[in-house]
Tab-separated table of C-alpha atoms and ligand atoms in Angstrom:
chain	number	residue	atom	x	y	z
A	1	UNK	CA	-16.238	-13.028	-1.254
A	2	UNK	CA	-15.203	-9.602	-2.888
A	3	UNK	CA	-17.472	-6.726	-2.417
A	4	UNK	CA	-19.011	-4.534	-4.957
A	5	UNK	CA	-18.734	-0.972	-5.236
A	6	UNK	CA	-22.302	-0.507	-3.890
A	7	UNK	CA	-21.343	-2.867	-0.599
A	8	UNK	CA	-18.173	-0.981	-0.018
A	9	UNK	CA	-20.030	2.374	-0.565
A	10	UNK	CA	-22.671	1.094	1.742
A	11	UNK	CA	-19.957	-0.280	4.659
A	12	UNK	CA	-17.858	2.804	4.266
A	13	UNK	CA	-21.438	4.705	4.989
A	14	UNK	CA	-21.761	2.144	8.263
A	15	UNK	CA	-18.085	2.817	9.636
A	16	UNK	CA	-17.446	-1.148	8.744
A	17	UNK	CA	-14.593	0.089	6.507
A	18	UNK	CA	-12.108	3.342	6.606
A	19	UNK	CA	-11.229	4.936	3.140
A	20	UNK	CA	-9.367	8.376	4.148
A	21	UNK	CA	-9.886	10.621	2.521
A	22	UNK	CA	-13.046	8.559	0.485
A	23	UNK	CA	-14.595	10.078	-2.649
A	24	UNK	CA	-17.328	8.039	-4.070
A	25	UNK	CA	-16.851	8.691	-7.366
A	26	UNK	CA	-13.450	6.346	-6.733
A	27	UNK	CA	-15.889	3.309	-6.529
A	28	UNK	CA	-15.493	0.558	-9.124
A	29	UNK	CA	-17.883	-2.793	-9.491
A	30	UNK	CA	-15.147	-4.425	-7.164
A	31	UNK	CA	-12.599	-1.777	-5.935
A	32	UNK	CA	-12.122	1.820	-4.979
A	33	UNK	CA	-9.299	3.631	-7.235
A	34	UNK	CA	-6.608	4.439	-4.648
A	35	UNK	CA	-3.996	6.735	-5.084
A	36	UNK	CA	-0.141	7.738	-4.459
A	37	UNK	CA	1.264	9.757	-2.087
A	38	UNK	CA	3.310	12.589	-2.568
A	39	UNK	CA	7.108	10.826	-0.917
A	40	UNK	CA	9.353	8.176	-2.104
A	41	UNK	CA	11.679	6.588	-0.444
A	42	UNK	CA	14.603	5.912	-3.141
A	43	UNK	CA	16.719	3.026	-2.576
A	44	UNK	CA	19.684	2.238	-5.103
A	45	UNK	CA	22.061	0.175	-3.246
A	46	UNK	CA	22.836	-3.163	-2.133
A	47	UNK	CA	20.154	-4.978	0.670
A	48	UNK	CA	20.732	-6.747	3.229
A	49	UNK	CA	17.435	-8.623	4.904
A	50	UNK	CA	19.438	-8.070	8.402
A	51	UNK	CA	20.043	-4.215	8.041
A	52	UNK	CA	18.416	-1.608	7.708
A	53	UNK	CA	17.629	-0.703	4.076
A	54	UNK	CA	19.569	2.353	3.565
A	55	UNK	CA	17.351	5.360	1.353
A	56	UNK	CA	16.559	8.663	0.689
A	57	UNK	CA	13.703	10.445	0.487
A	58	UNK	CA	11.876	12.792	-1.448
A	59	UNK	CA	8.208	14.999	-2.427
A	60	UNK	CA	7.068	13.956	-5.705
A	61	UNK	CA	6.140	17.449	-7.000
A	62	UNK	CA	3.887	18.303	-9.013
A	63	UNK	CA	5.568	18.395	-12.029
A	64	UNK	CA	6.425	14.669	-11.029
A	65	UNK	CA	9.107	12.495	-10.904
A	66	UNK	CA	10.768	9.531	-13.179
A	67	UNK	CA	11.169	6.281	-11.652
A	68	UNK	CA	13.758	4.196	-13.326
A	69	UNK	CA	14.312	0.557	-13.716
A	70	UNK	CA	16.608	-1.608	-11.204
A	71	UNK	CA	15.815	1.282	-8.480
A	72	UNK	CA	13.566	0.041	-5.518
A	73	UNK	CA	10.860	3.223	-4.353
A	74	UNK	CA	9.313	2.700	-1.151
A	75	UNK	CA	6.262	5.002	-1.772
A	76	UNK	CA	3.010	5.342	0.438
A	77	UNK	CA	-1.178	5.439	-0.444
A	78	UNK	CA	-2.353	8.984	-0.642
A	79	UNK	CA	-5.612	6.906	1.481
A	80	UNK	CA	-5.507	5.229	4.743
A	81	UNK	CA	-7.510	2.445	4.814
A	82	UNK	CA	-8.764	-0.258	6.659
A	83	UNK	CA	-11.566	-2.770	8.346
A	84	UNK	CA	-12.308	-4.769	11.715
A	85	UNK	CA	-14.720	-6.394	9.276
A	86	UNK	CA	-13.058	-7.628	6.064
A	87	UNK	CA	-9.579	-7.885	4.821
A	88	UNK	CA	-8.045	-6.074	1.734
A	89	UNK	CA	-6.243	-6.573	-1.358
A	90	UNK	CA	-3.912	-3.764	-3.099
A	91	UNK	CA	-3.553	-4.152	-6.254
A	92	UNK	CA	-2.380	-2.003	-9.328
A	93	UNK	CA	-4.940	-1.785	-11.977
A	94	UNK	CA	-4.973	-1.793	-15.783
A	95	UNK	CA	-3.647	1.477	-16.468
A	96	UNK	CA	-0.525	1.884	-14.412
A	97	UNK	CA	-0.090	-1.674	-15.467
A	98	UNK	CA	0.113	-0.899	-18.917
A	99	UNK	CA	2.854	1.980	-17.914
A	100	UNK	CA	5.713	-1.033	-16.734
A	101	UNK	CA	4.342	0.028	-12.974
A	102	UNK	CA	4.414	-2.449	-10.084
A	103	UNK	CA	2.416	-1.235	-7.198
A	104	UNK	CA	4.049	-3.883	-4.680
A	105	UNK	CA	6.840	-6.542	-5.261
A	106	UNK	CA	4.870	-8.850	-3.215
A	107	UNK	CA	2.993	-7.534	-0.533
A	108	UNK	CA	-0.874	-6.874	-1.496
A	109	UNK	CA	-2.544	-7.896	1.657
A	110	UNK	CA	-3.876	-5.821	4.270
A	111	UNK	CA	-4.928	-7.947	7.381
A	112	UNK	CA	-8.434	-7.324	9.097
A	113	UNK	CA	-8.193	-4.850	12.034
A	114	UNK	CA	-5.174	-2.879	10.180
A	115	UNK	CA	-5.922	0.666	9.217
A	116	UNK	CA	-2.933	1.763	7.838
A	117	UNK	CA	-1.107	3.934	4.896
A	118	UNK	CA	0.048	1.058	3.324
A	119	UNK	CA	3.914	0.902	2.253
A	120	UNK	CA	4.452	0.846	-1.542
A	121	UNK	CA	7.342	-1.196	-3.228
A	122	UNK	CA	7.300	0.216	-6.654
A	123	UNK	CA	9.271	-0.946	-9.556
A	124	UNK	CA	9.335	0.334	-13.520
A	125	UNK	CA	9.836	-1.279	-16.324
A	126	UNK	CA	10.724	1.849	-18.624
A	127	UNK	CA	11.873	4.960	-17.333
A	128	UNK	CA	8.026	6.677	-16.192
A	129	UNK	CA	6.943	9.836	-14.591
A	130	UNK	CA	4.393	9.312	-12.160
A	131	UNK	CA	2.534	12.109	-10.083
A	132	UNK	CA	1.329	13.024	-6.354
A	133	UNK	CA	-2.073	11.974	-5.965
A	134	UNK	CA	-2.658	9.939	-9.538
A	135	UNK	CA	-4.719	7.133	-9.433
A	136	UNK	CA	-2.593	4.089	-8.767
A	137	UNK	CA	-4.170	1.008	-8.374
A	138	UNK	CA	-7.391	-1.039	-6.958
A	139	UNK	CA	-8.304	-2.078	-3.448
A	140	UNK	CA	-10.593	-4.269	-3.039
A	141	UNK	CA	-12.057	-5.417	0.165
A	142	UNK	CA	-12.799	-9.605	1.431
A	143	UNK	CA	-15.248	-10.990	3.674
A	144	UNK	CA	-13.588	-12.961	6.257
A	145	UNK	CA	-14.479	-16.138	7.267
A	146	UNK	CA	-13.732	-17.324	10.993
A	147	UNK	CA	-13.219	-15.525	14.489
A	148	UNK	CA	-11.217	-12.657	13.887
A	149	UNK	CA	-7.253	-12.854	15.596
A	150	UNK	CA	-6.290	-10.367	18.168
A	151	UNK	CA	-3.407	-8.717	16.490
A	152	UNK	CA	-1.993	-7.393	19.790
A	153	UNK	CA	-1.771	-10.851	20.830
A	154	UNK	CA	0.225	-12.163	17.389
A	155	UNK	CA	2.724	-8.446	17.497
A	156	UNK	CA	2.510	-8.216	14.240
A	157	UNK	CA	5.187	-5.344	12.879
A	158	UNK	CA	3.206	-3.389	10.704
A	159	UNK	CA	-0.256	-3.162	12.316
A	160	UNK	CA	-0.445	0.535	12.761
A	161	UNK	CA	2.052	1.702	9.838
A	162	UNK	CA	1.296	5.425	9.512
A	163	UNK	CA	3.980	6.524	7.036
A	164	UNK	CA	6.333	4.251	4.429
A	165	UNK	CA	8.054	1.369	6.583
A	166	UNK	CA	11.456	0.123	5.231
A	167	UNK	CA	11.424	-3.879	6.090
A	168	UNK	CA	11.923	-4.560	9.611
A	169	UNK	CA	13.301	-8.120	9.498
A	170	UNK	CA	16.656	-7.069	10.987
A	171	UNK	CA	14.510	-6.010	13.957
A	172	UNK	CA	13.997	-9.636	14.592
A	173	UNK	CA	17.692	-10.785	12.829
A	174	UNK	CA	19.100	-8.608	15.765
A	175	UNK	CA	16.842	-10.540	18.479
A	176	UNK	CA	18.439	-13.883	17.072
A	177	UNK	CA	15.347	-14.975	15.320
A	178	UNK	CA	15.157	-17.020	12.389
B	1	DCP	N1	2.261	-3.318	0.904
B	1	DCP	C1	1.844	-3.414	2.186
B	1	DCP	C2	1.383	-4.650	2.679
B	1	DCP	C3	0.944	-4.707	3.999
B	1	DCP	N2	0.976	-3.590	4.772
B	1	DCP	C4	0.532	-3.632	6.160
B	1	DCP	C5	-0.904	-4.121	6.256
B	1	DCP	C6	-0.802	-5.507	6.776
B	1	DCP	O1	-1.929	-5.798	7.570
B	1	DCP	C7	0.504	-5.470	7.557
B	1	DCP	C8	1.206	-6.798	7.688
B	1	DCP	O2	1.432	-7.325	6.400
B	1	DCP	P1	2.149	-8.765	6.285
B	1	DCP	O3	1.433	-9.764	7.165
B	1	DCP	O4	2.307	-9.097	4.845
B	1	DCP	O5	3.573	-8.409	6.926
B	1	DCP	P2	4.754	-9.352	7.418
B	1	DCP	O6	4.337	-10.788	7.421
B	1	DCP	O7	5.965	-9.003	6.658
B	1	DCP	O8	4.955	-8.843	8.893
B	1	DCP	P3	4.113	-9.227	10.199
B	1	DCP	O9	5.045	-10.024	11.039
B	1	DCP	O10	3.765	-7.905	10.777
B	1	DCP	O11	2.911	-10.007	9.719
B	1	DCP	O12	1.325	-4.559	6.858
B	1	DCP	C9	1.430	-2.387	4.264
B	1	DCP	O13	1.443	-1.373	4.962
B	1	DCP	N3	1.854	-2.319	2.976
């Protein structure tokens, strides 16, 4: 089940579910309006899953900055967010849609128990300027269903991401795992 504006209003109220910083007025019938943050990570070259993704990194001033197709912009949420209760999607939403914007290339969910900045992988269709602190895209938060996993237990990578994480698979290349 998704909740409604009013529920996530009403859990953010109860401390069931962090939105920081939260302004109401962000609610939607299904989603707060998240936003970007103000750094990009820019990354134009070759990958490799097993290395580390090579970048570099800049504000997005105020005056904003162009993303350009065939680049690869690790960018961060403006919020942090996060639940013990439910799990989230991130999503973009209609209007940076309609600008060529992808939010993520494939990574909307946020697992219950994670409050985190969560890691952007933004792509453009057209050359677009974007801005620090526009409304990006839609969270929405899931009831869970089932005992909740212990996430120290499972060592997941990302559980307490605080800033923009390139992928850490050659972490685990490096350790000889598949
Ligand atoms: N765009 C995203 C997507 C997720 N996350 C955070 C919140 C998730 O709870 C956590 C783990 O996400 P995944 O399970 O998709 O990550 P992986 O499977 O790649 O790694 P892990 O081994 O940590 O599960 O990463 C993030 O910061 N930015």
């Amino acid at each position: 089940m998704i909740l409604t504006g009013p529920a996530i209003a009403a859990a953010q109220t109860a401390g069931e579910i962090v939105i920081d910083p939260y302004d109401p007025a962000r609610l939607s019938p299904n989603a707060y309006d998240w936003r970007l943050g103000d750094t990009l990570r820019i990354c134009d070259t070759d990958l490799d899953a097993a290395s580390p993704t090579p970048y570099a990194e800049t504000a997005i001033p105020d005056s904003g900055y162009v993303l350009h197709p065939g680049v690869l912009y690790l960018g961060i949420t403006h919020e942090r967010t996060g639940s013990e209760a439910y799990a989230q999607f991130l999503n973009g939403n209609r209007t940076t849609g309609a600008l060529g914007i992808w939010v993520h290339v494939s990574a909307p969910l946020g697992h219950q128990g994670h409050a985190i900045h969560w890691t952007l992988e933004i792509r453009a269709a057209r050359p677009v300027r974007v801005y620090p602190r526009m409304t990006f895209g839609k969270l929405v938060f899931l009831r869970c269903l089932g005992t909740p996993a212990s996430y120290q237990q499972h060592g997941l990578k990302y559980a307490a991401t605080a800033g923009i994480d390139i992928s850490r698979l050659y972490e685990e290349l490096a350790g000889g795992a598949t």
